[in-house]
Amino acid sequence: MVFRLWCCVVLVLSASACEGSRLTGTLSGDAFVDTGVEDSAEPDAGPTDTTLEDSAAADGDDDDADGDDDTTLADSQEDVGPGDTADAADATDAEDANDAEDANDADAADTTGSDATGSDATVTVGAPDRILLIGVVVTPDVAFEGEVLVVGDTIVCAEPGDACSTSPDAVGATIIDTAGGVIAPGLIDTHNHILFDIFDDDDWLPSQSYADHTQWTSEPRYAAMLDVKQCLADDSQGKPDWCPLSYDGDGSLKCELDKWGELKGMIAGTTSIVGLPGTSKACFASLSRSIDSPQNDLGSDRIQTSALFPPSKSSGDGVCANFADGDTEAYLIHCGEGINAKALAEFTKLGTLTTVPMCLYAPQTVITHGTAFGPTEFTTMATHGMKLTWSPASNVALYGATTDIPAALDADVVITLAPDWSMGGSQNLLDELHFAAAWDDDYFDDRLDARDLVFMTTANAAFALAVDDRLGTLAPGMLADVMVVQGDGGDPYAAIVAATPATVTLTMIGGKILYGDGALEPAAPQAPGCEQVDICGVPKFLCVAETSTADKLNQTYAAIKGALEAALLDLDAVSGDGFDFAPLAPLVRCE
């Protein structure tokens, strides 16, 4: 059964240690009782299977079995979009797409449509490498009034009351009192075609609802948009003939494309992104964690992605070999994207395309979309420990339908939530949370509550990516990827789901505050300095540039934005395709 119109997501609680819980299986809204800000007891246990896999990354070579960049399969090529098949990039024969409807183009400096104000958070400056956060802590297993203490890039304390501030590690720390703000793990985006995030639905929306992902990729306007992205990224796999030589080699704007997408996530509290950028670059080391690249600051990269379906037999065999060797701990692949029998048949194809049948039916495999799937497919996925990434807004924009999340829940599939890309209506993961919550209320009989949705974007996401030993929860020893949002501390999970970039008080990545309310800038890195931006009427700061002058790491927000704006105008003038893609999609839309 496929649910039509707009979309939602999944999960169920498996009881385990505080830093290892995840949601999977059948639940009702009452299954997750708000623990309250003073009660730190663990929630009721859910179904069985309470032990998480060991996801510790092994040391060793990062190369995959195909000898290509370890983040992509040999036949995945450069990312060409969420639904493309191996030949989709060359298809240009469909009818012209209608222009997208008018939308609010609010730039980072625009204030249209927002009455948000900054938080009342305050900072007492101390040691830059010791930061004490005071507020309502969501781990996310439990919620309580308390503190989180960060030393360097690591959380050393997350406890109720003042247990952290009285520890020896807190001596001389910078103190941020969030004034009742909600302190939570940074959001983890498990699926975002990040190089496309210079566009939004003013640039392209499908001209109709489609049955599967091989149809809309032939729309002329989409093909023209793809050419622009390929040109700017200097992608030899599908780069248009008209692309100026100035974008070759060192003239490539792939760094700027990636950073723009990461900035759109970072201001929404997103600290890690599976961006499917293709061959990685050193510049990916800044801003949000490019978690599917060696520049993820995790010491190793054990994530493979496949933007195309089906992968070749040799690539599939290589992935299975990587599973056996421990070189790949998470394999994210588009599959079952659509609502017809052709899309449904992709699940069977996934199990038969390799030399060893069904070797891709494995705990490492994360299915992206699965829109065509039903109880049979989800039961098979659960049996083999496979996971699901759900992108409802994009699904509905393309197919007028979304994944049968209740069936996935009933089968005990672990599910994550992700925005796919910015042409589907969700500019960031907070947008996708809003969409999922509304869809659940309207079409899933309120099966999910805010706590479930928070799990999908934190602990569940980390588990699916096999990084739950480092990310996804607030606990001692975890990396300090943290978001703080304004809202009702009495219902902190709902505050997270309702948050917008304007109400994100701060975003911390690896112990460094890179975005936040203007008043908190003294707690941010002082060199080389941050930039002031206006997010929907709220003064904020962004720390984009790094001190290194290598690999474009010293680029400012203004420089990144300026380069992309100028390039889009340049390509509109020379492409000859009759379509314009300037101006640059805004950092945030204020609606």
Coordinates of C-alpha atoms in Angstrom, one line a residue, residues 60 92 103 219 247 255 275 289 292 333 407 451 456 473 504 527 529 532 539 543 559:
G60 CA 43.0 0.2 7.7
T92 CA 16.5 14.6 -22.6
A103 CA 8.0 30.7 -3.6
E219 CA 12.4 16.5 -18.3
Y247 CA 35.4 25.8 -14.5
C255 CA 34.0 23.0 -2.9
G275 CA 26.0 14.3 0.7
R289 CA 30.8 16.5 8.8
D292 CA 30.5 9.8 3.6
I333 CA 21.5 2.7 -2.1
A407 CA 4.2 -1.4 7.3
R451 CA 10.3 11.8 20.4
M456 CA 15.0 9.2 13.5
T473 CA 23.7 10.7 21.5
V504 CA 18.4 27.3 16.5
A527 CA 40.4 33.0 14.5
G529 CA 36.7 35.1 12.8
Q532 CA 27.2 38.2 10.9
P539 CA 20.9 38.3 14.2
C543 CA 32.0 30.6 11.4
A559 CA 33.1 34.4 -0.8

